[in-house]
CSV table of C-alpha atoms in Angstrom, one decimal:
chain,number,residue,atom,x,y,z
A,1,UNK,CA,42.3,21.3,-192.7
A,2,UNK,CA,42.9,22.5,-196.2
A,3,UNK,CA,45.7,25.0,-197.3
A,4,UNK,CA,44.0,27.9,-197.9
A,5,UNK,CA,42.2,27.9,-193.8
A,6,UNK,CA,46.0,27.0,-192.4
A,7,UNK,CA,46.9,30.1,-194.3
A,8,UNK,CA,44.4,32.2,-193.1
A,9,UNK,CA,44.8,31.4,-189.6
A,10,UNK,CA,48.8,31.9,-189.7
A,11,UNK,CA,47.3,35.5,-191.2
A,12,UNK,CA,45.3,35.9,-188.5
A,13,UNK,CA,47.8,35.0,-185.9
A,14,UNK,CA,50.2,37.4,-187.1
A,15,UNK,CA,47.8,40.4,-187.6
A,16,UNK,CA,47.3,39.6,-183.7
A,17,UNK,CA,50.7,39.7,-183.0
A,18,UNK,CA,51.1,43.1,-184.8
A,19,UNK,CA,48.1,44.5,-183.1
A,20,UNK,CA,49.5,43.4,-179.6
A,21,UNK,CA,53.0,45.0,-180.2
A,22,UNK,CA,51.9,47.6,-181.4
A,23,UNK,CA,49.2,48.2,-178.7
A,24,UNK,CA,52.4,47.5,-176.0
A,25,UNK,CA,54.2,50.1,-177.7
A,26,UNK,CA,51.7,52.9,-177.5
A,27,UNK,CA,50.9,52.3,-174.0
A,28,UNK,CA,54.7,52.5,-173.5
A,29,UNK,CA,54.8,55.6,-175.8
A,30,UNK,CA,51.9,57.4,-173.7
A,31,UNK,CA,53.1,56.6,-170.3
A,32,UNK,CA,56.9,57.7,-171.9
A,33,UNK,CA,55.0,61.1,-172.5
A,34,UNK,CA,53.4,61.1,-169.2
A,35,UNK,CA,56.6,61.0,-167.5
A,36,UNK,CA,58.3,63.3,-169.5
A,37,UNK,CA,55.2,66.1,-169.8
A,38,UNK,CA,56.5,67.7,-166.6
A,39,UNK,CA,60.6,68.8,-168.5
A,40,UNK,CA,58.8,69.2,-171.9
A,41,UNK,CA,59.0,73.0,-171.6
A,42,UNK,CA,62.8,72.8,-170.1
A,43,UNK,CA,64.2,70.2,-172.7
A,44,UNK,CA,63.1,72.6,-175.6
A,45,UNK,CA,64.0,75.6,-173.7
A,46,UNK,CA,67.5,74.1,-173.1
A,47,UNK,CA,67.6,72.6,-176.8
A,48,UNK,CA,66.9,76.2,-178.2
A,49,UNK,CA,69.5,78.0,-175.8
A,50,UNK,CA,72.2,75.3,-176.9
A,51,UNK,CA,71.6,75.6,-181.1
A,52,UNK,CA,71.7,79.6,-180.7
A,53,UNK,CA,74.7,79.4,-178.1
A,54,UNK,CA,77.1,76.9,-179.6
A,55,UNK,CA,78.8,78.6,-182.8
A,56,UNK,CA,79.6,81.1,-179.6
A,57,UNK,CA,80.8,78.0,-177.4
A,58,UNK,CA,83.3,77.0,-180.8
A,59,UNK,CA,84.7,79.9,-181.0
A,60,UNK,CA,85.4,80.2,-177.7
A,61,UNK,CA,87.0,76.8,-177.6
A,62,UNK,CA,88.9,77.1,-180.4
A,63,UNK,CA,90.9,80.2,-178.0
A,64,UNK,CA,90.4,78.0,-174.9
A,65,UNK,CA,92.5,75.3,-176.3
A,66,UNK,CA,89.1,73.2,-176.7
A,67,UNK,CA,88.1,72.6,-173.3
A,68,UNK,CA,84.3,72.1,-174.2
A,69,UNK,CA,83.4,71.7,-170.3
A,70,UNK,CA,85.2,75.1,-169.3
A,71,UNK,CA,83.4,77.2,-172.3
A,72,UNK,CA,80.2,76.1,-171.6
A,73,UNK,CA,80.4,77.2,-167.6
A,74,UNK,CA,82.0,80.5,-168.5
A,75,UNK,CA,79.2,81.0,-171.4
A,76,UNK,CA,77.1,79.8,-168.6
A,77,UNK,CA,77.9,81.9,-165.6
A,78,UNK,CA,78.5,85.7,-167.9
A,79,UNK,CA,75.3,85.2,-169.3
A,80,UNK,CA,73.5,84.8,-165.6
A,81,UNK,CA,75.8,87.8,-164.4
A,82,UNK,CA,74.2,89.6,-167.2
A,83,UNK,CA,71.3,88.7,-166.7
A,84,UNK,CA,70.1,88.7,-162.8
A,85,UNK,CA,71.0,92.2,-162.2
A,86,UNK,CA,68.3,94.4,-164.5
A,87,UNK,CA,66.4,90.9,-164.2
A,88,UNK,CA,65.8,91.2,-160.5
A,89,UNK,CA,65.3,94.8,-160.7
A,90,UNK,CA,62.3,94.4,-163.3
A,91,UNK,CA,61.1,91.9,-161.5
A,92,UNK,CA,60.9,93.9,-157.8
A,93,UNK,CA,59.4,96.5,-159.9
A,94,UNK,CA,56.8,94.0,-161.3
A,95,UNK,CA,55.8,93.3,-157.6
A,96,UNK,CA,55.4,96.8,-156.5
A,97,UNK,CA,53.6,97.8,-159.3
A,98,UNK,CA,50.9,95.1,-158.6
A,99,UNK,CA,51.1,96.0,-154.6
A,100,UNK,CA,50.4,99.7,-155.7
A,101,UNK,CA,47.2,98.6,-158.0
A,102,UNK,CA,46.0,96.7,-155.1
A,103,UNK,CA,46.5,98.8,-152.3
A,104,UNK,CA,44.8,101.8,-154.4
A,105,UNK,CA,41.9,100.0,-154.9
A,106,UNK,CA,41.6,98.7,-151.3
A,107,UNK,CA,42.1,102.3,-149.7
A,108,UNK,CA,39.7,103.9,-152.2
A,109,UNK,CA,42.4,106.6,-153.1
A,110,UNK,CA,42.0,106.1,-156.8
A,111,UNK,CA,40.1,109.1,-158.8
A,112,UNK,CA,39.3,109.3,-162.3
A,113,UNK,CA,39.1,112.7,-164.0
A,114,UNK,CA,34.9,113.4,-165.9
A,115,UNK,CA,35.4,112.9,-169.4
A,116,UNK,CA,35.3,116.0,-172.0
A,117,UNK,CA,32.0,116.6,-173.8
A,118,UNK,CA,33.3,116.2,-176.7
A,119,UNK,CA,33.4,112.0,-176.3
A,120,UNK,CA,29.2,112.2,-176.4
A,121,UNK,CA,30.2,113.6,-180.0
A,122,UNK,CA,32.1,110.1,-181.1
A,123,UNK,CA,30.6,107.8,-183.5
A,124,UNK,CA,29.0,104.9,-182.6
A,125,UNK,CA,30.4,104.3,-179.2
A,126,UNK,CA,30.3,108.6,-177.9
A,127,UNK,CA,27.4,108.4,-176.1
A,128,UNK,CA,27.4,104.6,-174.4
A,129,UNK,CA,31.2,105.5,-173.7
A,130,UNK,CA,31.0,109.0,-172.1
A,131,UNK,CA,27.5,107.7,-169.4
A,132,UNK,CA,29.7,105.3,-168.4
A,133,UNK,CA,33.2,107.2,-168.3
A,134,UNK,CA,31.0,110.0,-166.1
A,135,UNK,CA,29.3,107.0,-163.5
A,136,UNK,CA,33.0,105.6,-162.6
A,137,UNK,CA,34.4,109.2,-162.4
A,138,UNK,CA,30.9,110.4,-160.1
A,139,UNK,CA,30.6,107.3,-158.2
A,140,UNK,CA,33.9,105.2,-158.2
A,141,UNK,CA,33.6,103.3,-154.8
A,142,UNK,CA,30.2,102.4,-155.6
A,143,UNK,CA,31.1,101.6,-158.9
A,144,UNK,CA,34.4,99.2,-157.5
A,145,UNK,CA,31.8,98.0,-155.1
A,146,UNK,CA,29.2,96.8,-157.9
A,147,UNK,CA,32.0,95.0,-159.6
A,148,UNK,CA,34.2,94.1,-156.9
A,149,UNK,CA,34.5,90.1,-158.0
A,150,UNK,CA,35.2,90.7,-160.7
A,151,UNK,CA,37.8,93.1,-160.1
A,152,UNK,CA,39.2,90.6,-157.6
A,153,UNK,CA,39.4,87.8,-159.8
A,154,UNK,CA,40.8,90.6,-162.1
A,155,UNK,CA,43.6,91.2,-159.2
A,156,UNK,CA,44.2,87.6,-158.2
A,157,UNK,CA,44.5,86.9,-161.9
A,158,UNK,CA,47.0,89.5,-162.4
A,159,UNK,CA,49.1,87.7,-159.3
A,160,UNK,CA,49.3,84.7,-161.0
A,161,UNK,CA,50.7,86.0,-164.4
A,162,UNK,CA,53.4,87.0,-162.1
A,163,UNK,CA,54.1,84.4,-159.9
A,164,UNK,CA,54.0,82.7,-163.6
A,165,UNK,CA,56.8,84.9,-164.8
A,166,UNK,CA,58.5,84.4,-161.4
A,167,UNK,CA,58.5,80.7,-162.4
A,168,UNK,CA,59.3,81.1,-166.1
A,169,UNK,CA,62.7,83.3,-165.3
A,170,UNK,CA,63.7,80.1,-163.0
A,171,UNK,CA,62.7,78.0,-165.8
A,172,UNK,CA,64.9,79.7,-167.5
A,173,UNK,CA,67.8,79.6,-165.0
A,174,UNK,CA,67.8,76.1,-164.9
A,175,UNK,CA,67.7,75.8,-169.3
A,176,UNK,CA,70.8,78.1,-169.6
A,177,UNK,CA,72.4,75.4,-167.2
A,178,UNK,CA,71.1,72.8,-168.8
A,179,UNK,CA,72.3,73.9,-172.5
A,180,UNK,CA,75.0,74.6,-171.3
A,181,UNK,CA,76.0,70.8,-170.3
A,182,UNK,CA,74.2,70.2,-173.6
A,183,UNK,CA,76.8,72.7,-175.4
A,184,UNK,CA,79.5,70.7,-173.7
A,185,UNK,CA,78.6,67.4,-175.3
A,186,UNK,CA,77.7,69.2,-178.5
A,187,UNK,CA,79.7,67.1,-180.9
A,188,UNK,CA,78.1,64.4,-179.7
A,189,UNK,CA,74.7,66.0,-180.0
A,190,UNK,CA,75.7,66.8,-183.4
A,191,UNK,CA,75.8,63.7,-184.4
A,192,UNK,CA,72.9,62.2,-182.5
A,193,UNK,CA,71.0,64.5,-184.6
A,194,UNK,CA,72.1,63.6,-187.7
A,195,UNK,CA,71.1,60.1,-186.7
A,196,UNK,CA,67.7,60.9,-185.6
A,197,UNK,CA,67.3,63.0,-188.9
A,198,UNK,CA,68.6,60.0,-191.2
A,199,UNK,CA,65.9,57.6,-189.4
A,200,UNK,CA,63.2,60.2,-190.0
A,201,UNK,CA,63.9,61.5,-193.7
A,202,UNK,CA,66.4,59.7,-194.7
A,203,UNK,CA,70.6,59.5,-194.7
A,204,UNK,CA,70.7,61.3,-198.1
A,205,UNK,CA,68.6,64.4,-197.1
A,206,UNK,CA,69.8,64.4,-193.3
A,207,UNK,CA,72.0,66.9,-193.8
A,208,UNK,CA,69.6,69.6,-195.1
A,209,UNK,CA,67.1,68.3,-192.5
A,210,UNK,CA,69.4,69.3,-189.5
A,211,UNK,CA,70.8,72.5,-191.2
A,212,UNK,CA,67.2,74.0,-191.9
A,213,UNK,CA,66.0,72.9,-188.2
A,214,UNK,CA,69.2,75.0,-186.4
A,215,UNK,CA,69.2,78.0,-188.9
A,216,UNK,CA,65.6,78.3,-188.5
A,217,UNK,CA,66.1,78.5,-184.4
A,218,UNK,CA,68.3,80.6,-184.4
A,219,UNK,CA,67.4,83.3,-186.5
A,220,UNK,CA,63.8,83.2,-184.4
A,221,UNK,CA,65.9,83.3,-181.4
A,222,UNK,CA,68.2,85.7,-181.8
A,223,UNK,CA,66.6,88.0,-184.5
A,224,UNK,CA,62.9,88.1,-182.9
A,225,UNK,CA,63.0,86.8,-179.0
A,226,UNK,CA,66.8,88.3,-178.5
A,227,UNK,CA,66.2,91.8,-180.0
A,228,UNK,CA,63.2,92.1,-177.8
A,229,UNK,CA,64.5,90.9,-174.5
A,230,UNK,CA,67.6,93.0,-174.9
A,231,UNK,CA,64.9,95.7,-175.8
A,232,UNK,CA,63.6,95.4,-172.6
A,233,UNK,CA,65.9,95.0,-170.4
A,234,UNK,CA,67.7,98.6,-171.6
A,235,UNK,CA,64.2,100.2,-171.7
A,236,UNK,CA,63.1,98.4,-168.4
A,237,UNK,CA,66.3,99.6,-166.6
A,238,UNK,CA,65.7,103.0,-167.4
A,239,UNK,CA,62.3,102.9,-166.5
A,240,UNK,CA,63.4,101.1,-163.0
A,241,UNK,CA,66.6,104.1,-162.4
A,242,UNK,CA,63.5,106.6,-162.7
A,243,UNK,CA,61.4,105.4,-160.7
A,244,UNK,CA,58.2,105.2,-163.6
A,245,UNK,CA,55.0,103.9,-161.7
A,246,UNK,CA,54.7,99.8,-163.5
A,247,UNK,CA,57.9,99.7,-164.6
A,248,UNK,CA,57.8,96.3,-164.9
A,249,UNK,CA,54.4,96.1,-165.9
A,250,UNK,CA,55.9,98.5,-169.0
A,251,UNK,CA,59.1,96.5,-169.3
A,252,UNK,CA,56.9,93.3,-170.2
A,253,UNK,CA,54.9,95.3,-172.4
A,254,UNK,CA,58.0,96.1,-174.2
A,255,UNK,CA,58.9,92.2,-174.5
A,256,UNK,CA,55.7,91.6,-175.7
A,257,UNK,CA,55.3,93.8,-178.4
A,258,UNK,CA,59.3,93.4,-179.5
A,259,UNK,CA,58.1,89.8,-180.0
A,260,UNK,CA,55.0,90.6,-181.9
A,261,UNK,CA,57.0,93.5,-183.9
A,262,UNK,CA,55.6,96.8,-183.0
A,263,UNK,CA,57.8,99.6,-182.2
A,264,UNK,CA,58.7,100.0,-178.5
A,265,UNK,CA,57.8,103.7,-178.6
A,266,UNK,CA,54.3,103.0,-178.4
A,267,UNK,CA,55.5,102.5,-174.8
A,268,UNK,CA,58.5,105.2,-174.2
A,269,UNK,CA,56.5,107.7,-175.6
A,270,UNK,CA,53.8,108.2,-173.4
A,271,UNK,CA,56.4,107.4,-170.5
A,272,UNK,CA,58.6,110.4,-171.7
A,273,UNK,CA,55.6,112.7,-172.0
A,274,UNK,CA,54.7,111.7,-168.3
A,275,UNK,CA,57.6,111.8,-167.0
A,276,UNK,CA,58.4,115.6,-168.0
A,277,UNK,CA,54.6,116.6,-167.4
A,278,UNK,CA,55.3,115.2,-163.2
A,279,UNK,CA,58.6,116.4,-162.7
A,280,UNK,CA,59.8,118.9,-165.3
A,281,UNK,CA,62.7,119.6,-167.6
A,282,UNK,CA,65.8,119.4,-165.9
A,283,UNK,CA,69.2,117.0,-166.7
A,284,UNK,CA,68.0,114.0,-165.2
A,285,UNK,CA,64.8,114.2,-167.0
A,286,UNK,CA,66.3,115.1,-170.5
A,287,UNK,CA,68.7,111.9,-170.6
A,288,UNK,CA,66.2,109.6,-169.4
A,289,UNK,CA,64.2,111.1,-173.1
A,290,UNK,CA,67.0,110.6,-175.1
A,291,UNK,CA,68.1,107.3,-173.3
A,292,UNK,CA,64.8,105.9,-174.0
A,293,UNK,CA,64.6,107.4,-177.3
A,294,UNK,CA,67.5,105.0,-178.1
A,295,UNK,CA,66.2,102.2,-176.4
A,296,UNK,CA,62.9,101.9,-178.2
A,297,UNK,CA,65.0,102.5,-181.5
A,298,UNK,CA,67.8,99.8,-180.8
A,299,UNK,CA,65.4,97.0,-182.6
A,300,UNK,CA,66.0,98.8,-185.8
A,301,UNK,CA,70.0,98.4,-185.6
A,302,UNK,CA,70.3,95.3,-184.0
A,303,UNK,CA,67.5,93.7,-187.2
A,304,UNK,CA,70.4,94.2,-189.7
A,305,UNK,CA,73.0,92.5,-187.9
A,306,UNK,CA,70.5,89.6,-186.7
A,307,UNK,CA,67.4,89.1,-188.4
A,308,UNK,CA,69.1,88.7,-191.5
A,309,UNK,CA,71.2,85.6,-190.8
A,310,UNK,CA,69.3,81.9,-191.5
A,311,UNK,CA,66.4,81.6,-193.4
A,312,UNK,CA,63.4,83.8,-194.0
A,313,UNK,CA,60.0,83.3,-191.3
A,314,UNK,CA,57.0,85.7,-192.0
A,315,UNK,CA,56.4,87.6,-189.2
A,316,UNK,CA,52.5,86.1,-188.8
A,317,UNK,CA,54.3,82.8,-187.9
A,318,UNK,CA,56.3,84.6,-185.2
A,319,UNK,CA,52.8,86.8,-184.0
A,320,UNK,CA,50.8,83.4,-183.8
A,321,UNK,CA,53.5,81.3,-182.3
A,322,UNK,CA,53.9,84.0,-179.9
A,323,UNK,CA,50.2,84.8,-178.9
A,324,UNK,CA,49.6,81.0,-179.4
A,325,UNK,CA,52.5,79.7,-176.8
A,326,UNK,CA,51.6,82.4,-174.6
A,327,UNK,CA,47.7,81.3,-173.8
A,328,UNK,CA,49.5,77.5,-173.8
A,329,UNK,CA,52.2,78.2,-171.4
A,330,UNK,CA,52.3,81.1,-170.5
A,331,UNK,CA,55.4,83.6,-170.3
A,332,UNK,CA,58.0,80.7,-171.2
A,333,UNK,CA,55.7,79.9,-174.2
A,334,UNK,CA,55.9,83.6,-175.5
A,335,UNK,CA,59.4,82.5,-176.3
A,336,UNK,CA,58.7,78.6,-176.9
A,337,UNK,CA,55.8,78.8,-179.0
A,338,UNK,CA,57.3,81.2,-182.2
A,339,UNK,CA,60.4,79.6,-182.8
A,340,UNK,CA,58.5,75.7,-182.7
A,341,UNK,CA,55.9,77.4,-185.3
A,342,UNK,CA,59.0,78.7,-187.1
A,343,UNK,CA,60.4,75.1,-187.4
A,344,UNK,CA,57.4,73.4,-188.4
A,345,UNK,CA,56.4,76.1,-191.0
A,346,UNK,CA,59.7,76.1,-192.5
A,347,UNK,CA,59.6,71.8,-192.2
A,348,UNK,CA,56.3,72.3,-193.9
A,349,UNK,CA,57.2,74.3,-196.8
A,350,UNK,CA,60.3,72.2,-197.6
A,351,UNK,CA,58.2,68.7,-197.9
A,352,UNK,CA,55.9,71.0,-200.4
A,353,UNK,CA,58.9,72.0,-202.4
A,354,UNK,CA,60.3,68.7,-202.7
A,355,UNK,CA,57.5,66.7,-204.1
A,356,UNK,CA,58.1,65.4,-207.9
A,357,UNK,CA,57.9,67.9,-210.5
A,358,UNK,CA,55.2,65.9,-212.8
A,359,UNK,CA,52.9,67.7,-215.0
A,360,UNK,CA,49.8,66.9,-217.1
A,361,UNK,CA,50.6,67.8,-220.4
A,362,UNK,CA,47.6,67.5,-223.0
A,363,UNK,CA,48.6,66.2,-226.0
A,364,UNK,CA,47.1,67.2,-230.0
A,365,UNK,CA,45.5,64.0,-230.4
A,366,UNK,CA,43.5,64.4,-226.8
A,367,UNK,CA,45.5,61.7,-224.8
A,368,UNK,CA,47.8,62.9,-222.4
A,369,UNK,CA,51.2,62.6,-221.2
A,370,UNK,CA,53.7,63.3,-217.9
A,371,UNK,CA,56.4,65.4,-218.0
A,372,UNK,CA,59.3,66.2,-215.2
């Protein structure tokens, strides 16, 4: 056997025993993934809680005389006290508001006013709109009756959101507990991180790696998804204490368009007007206005004090994350999906900046050189 075939069968045998490790390590990868698909959402849910809680846990410690286990379950247990009261309340509301749609249309007691003459006059879509607007408002059980599937899948779908958001604020229950062991352990997290970052990018740029990663989540977290949860919970509660028909239908409304950054009073406005139009001027009625009024504007002096911390995210990447991680996973990806996006765009743009500085330079003579 000469040389060169010996040395082409050793090549061969170890290109085989590359292929077959690496084949045994995706298959191990894959069924890794399988396993772990079902706490994907909960991990990073807990992972996000824990970077945007824990410069509160150290500071706490450092008055607790360090007791990282105690901090963590008093962080931990206020923040679900907090929490389950105007929670539960929105989310009773929620309920009741879908009952009422349902029962309306079963009993047939829903009525729609004839539309004005004037919406024949609209461009474009006057005329198509107003023979349509004038059929429901003429015939509406017949009407519910022509398009009763789809008004059932329409009802049934509408269940589901919020048996969905029912199972997302549990989800949530269990990742505040969860980040909160995390936060207990988070020096040692700390510097698991720093490991994983050094294997990935390197020891020298680890550092930056980590940093950029944490100060992107939590300016995401706290100056986009917290400003509009506290949002809704004070506009929500107010909503709830006055008894507003959907008040939790309005309260997630809020959340929604908090996270996608347009004002809340596209939502107390209306409420406010409807609310004095039903059931007049009096006391009650004129500090739920100005209580709301407040509510819908508290985005604009919490920003300052928030949004300003970290590093810079365009709000498109928080609209598309949002919208995005909503369609993927629902209401817990409404909160997942923007601050992921965030990381990755920010990741993104920092490989971009750090390629070499080379540039073409043409020289006189037609040749050309580099230059840093």
């Amino acid at each position: 056997m000469s040389p060169k075939s010996s040395s082409d069968q050793q090549l061969s045998g170890n290109l085989l025993d590359v292929l077959i490790r690496a084949g045994l390590i995706a298959v191990l990868t894959i069924y890794c993934y399988l396993v772990f698909r079902p706490f994907l959402e909960l991990i990073l849910w807990s992972l996000i809680l824990a970077v945007m809680l824990y410069p509160l846990q150290r500071r706490l410690a450092a008055r607790l005389g360090h007791h990282e286990g105690r901090t963590a379950s008093l962080i931990v247990g206020v923040g679900l006290l907090i929490l389950m009261v105007p929670t539960y309340l929105l989310g009773i509301s929620l309920v009741d508001s879908a009952q009422q749609v349902m029962e309306t249309v079963r009993s047939d007691s829903l009525r729609i006013p004839p539309p004005s003459e004037s919406v024949a006059d609209w461009p474009l879509i006057g005329e198509p709109l107003y023979t349509a607007w004038q059929q429901i408002a003429s015939d509406l059980s017949g009407t519910i009756q022509k398009f009763r599937p789809q008004i059932r899948e329409l009802l049934l779908g509408l269940l589901g959101r919020i048996a969905g958001i029912g199972a997302g604020f549990l989800l949530f229950i269990a990742a505040l507990i969860i980040a909160g062991i995390i936060m207990a352990f988070g020096e040692l997290g700390h510097r698991s991180a720093h490991r994983i970052a050094a294997r990935i990018v390197g020891p020298e740029r680890s550092e930056p790696f980590v940093k950029l990663c944490t100060a992107t989540i939590r300016t995401v977290a706290q100056g986009v998804l917290g400003i509009a949860f506290i949002q809704m919970l004070l506009v929500g509660v107010g909503f709830v204490f006055m008894e507003v028909p959907g008040a939790g239908l309005l309260a997630l409304a809020v959340l929604v368009l908090g996270i996608i950054q347009v004002p809340a009073t596209l939502i107390t406005v209306p409420v406010i007007i409807y609310v004095f139009s039903s059931e007049g001027a009096s006391l009650a009625t004129i500090v739920f206005a100005v209580y709301s009024v407040l509510a819908g504007l508290v985005d604009n002096v919490l920003k300052p004090l928030l949004l300003g911390r970290g590093v810079d995210v365009p709000m498109p990447v928080v609209l598309i994350g949002a919208l995005g991680g909503m369609v993927a996973s629902g209401i817990l990806g409404l909160f997942i999906g923007p601050i992921i996006l965030a990381v990755g765009y920010r990741l993104f743009w920092q490989w971009v900046d750090n390629q070499p500085a080379e540039v073409e330079v043409d020289k006189p003579d037609g040749g050309q050189s580099r230059s840093g």
